[in-house]
XYZ file of C-alpha atoms in Angstrom:
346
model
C 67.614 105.289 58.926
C 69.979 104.609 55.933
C 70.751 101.592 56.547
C 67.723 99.581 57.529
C 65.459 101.717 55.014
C 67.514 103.984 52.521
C 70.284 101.544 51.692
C 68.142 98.378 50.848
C 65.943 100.176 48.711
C 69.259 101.746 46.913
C 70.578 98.052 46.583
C 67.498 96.637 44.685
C 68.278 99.163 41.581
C 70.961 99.160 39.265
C 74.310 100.826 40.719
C 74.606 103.774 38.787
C 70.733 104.210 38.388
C 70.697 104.606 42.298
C 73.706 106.768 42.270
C 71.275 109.254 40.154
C 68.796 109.175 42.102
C 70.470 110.036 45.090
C 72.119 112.902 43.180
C 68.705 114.367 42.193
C 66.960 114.100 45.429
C 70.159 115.329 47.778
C 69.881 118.226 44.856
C 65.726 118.893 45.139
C 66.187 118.127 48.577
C 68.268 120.595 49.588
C 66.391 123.022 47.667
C 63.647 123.527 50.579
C 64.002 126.246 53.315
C 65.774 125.001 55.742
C 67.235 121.938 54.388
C 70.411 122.715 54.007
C 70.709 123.564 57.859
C 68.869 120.527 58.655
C 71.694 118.804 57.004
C 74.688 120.292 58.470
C 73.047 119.966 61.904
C 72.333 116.198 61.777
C 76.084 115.196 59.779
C 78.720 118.524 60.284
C 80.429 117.840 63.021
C 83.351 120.305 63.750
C 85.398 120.458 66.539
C 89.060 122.661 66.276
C 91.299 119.363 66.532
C 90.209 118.269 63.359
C 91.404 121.445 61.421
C 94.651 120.551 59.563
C 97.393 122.731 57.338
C 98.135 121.488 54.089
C 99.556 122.534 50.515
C 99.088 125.769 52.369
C 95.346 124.720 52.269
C 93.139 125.075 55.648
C 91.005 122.164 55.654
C 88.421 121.835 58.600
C 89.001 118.620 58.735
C 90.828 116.041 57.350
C 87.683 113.155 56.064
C 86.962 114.111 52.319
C 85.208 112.556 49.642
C 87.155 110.906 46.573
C 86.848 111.839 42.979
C 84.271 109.478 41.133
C 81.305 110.370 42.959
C 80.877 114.358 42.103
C 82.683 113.844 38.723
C 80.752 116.617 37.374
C 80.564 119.431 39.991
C 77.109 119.393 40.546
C 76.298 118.673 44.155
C 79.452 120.758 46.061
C 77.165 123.256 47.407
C 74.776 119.716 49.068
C 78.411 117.864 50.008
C 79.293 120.617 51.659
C 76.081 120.513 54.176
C 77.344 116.812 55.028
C 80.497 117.493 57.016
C 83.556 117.210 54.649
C 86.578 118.623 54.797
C 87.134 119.020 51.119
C 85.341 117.394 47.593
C 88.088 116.222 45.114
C 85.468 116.173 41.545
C 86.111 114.705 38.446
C 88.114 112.823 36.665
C 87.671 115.614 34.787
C 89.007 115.351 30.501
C 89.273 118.063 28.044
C 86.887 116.898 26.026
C 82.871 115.271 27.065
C 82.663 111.863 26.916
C 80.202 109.159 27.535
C 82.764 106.623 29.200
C 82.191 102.946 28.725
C 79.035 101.283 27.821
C 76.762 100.079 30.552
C 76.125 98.347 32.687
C 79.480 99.503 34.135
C 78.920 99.806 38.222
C 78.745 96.626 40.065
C 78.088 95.727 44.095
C 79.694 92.672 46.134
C 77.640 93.390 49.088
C 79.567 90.324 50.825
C 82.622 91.929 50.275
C 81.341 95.674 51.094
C 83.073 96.933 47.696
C 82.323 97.997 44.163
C 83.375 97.246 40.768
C 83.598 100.210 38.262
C 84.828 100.425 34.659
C 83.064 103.960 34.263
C 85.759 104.920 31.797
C 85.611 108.674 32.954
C 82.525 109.545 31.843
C 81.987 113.643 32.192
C 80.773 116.493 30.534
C 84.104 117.900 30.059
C 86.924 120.859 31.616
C 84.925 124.135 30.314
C 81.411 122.917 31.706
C 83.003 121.649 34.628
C 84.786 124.753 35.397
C 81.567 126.936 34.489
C 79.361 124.904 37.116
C 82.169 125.373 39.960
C 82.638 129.219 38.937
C 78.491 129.047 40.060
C 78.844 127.369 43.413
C 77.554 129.506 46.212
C 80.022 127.739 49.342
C 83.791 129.144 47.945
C 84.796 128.073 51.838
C 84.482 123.742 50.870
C 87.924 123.114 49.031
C 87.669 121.438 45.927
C 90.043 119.310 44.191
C 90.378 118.672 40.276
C 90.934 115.390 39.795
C 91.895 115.313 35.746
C 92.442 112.532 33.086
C 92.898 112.110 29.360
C 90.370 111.317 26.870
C 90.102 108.090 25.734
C 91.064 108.763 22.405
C 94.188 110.561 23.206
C 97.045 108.836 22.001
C 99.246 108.381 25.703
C 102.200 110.001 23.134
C 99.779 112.926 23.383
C 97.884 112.791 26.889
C 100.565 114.970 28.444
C 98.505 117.642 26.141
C 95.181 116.964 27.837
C 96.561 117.169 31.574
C 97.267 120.650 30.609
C 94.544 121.437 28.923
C 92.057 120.514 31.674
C 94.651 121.829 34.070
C 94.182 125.425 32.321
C 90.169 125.161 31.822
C 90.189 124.731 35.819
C 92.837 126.972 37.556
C 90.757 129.437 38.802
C 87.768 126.986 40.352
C 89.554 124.518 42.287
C 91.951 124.845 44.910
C 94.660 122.189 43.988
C 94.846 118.986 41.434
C 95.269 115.223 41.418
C 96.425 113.823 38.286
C 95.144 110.306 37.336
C 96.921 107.955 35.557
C 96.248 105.476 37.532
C 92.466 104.568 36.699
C 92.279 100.860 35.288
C 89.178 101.443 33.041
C 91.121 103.728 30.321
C 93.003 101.183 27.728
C 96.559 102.139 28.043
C 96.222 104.754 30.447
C 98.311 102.927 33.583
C 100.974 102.659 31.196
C 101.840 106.657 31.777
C 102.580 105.721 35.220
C 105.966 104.538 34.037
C 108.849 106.810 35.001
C 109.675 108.467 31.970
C 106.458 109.349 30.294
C 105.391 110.071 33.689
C 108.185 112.634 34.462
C 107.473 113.911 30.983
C 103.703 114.125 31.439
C 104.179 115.934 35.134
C 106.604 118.693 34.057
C 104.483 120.012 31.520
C 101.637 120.208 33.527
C 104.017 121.856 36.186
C 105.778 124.210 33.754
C 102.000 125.696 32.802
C 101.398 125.422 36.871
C 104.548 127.638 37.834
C 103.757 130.159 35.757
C 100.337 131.021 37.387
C 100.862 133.959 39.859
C 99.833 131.143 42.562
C 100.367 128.136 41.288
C 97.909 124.925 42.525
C 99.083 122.619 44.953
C 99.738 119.331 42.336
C 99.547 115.748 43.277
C 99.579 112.380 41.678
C 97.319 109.651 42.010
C 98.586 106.244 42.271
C 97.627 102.857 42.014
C 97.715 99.849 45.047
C 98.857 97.527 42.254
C 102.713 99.132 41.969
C 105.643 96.994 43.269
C 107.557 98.435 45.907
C 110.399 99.386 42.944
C 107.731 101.247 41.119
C 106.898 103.002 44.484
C 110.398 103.930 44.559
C 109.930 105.413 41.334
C 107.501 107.346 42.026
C 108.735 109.186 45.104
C 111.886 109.672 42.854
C 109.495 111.283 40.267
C 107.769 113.398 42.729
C 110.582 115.114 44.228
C 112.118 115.215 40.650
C 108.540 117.332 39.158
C 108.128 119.362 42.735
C 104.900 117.195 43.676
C 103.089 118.522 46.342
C 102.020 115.295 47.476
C 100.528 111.838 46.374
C 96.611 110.220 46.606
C 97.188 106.484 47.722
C 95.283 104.513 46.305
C 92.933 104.373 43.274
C 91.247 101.293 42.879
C 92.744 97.673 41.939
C 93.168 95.109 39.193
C 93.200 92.614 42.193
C 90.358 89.809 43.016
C 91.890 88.015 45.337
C 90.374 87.467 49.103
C 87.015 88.043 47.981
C 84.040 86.313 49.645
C 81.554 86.987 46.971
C 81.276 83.165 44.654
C 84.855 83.665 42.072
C 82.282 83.088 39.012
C 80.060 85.692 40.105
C 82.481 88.243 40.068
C 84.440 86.999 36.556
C 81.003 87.775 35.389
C 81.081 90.995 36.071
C 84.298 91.546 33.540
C 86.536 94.015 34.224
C 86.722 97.232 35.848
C 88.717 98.781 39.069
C 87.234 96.848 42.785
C 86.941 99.438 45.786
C 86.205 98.849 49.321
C 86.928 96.978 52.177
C 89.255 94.377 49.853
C 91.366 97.029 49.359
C 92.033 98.425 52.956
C 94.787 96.496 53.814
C 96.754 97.139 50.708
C 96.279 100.764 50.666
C 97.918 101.107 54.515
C 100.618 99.171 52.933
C 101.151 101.539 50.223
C 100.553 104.675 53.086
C 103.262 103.124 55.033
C 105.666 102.161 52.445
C 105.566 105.620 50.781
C 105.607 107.330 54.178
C 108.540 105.669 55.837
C 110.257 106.080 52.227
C 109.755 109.563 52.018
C 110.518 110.469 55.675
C 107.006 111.683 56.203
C 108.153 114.487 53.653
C 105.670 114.179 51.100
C 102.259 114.671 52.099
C 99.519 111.539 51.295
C 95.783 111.744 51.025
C 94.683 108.460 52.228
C 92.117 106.158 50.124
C 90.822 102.915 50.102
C 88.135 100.770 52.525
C 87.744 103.504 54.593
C 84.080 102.533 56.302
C 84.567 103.255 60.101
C 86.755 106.011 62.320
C 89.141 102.821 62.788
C 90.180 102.521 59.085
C 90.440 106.367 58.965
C 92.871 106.074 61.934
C 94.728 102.883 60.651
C 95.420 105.161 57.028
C 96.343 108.311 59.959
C 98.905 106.189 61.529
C 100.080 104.657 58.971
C 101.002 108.381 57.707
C 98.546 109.449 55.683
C 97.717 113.402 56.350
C 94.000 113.566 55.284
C 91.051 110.709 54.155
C 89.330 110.412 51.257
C 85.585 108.111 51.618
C 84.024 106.493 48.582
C 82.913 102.974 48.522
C 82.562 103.610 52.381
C 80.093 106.476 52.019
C 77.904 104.277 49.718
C 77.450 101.662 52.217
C 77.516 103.267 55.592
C 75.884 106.264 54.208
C 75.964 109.825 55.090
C 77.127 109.997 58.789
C 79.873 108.043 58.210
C 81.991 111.331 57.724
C 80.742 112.860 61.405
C 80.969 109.520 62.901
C 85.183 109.320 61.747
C 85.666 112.916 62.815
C 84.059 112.481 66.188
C 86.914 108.993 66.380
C 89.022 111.263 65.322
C 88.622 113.840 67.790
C 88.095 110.852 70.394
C 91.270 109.618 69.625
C 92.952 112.620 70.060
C 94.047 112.075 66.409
């Protein structure tokens, strides 16, 4: 039913104009008695193969859904009706902001991706953190993805890691850091070793002194050479990482069926989707074999069937993150990769 009548009428709005409304009728939907069982019965599939161990997390299984959709907190309780494992929200700054002007959210239906320059647009760490501390599920694990402001000076972003780091301690159950994002001027430059060491031991210094501390990963670009790559499993074992997110979205435009004018037209912003498959195994792979399958990876990028969840599995990535691939395949994407999954014997 989503795709032959949800999904075109989605596609005839604006991007982020359909991304609201599907927000505010998954919220009023899921309102009604009975909805929210309806849901789980028609997308939650669980079986105990697809439980996995990580950060000393118990995820029920390993297919969650990326930061940039929930960046606000204020569907977990619906998400958590549609089978995932865990919701990573956010990116998440100390301070609200309205992110970049619109129209910022682009389709290239040929191509099965998006094109965002969103900018992190969110209402900021303490009403983030206020709307989690009000969820009803506490079993759904939650990860806080968090980011600078775009007025922070990157001399002074380490500042704002911590901050939103401290406003969300007690509501989420581990953190990605972003510095990776391609729609904050400057802000890929912190991905650089030393500003990134820097950046990551003061937001681990404020993390070790918690009574339990929060499992802390990094999220990194597909755009990194493999000596940057190096880098950064140098800088992860250096600032006790718990493990990496690989990949955010890319600079990159190349391979792309949709007309080369059509998309310049569309300016700039971070592409997701199936372009980007490929390139994030590569980076899965790279980092795995590099690290000796020692540091955990969360696998993103063109995930849209149970065979690109697999090919990220293999390639060594621990759990899944869906995105781009949940927009177009819709919602039972998730229970139709954990039934491969469990098919698979994976």
């Amino acid at each position: 039913m989503y795709k032959s009548l949800v999904k075109p009428a989605l596609f005839n709005l604006d991007a982020e104009r359909a991304h609201h409304l599907v927000f505010d009728n998954l919220r009023r939907a899921a309102r009604l008695p009975g909805a929210k069982a309806l849901l789980r019965g028609l997308y939650d599939y669980q079986h105990p193969s697809l439980a996995r161990e990580l950060f000393g997390l118990k995820f029920p299984n390993p297919v969650g859904l990326a930061a940039g959709f929930d960046k606000n907190a204020v569907l977990t309780d619906e998400l958590a009706t549609l089978g995932f494992g865990f919701v990573e929200i956010g990116t998440v700054t100390p301070r609200p902001q309205p992110g970049n002007p619109q129209p910022r959210l682009f389709r290239l239906p040929q191509d099965e991706a998006l094109v965002n320059r969103m900018g992190f647009n969110n209402d900021g760490a303490a009403a983030v953190a206020a709307r989690l501390a009000r969820r009803q599920n506490r079993q759904l694990i939650i990860g806080g993805n968090i980011g600078k402001n775009k007025d922070t000076p990157n001399e002074h972003a380490a500042a704002d890691y911590v901050a939103c780091f401290e406003a969300l301690a007690d509501v989420v159950d581990y953190f990605v850091v972003n510095v990776s994002s391609p729609n904050t001027p400057n802000l890929r430059q912190l991905q650089e070793k030393k500003p990134l060491i820097d950046l990551l031991q003061q937001v681990q210094a404020c993390n070790q002194r918690r009574s339990e501390p929060r499992p802390l990963l990094l999220k990194i670009a597909p755009d990194l050479t493999d000596s940057q790559l190096d880098d950064i499993l140098e800088i992860a074992e250096e600032t006790r990482l718990s493990g990496l997110v690989a990949t955010n979205t890319t600079i990159s435009r190349d391979n792309l069926v949709t007309d080369a004018g059509q998309v310049a037209a569309l300016g700039a912003g971070g592409l997701s989707g199936r372009p980007l498959r490929a390139r994030a195994t590569e980076v899965i792979r790279y980092l795995h074999e590099r690290s000796h399958g020692n540091l955990p990876i969360i696998g993103a990028g063109g995930i849209h069937s149970a065979t690109d969840a697999l090919e990220k599995l293999a390639a060594g990535a621990a759990l899944v993150q869906l995105y781009t691939g949940f927009i177009y395949e819709g919602p039972a994407l998730v229970s139709q990769i954990n039934k491969g999954l469990v098919s698979h014997g994976a």
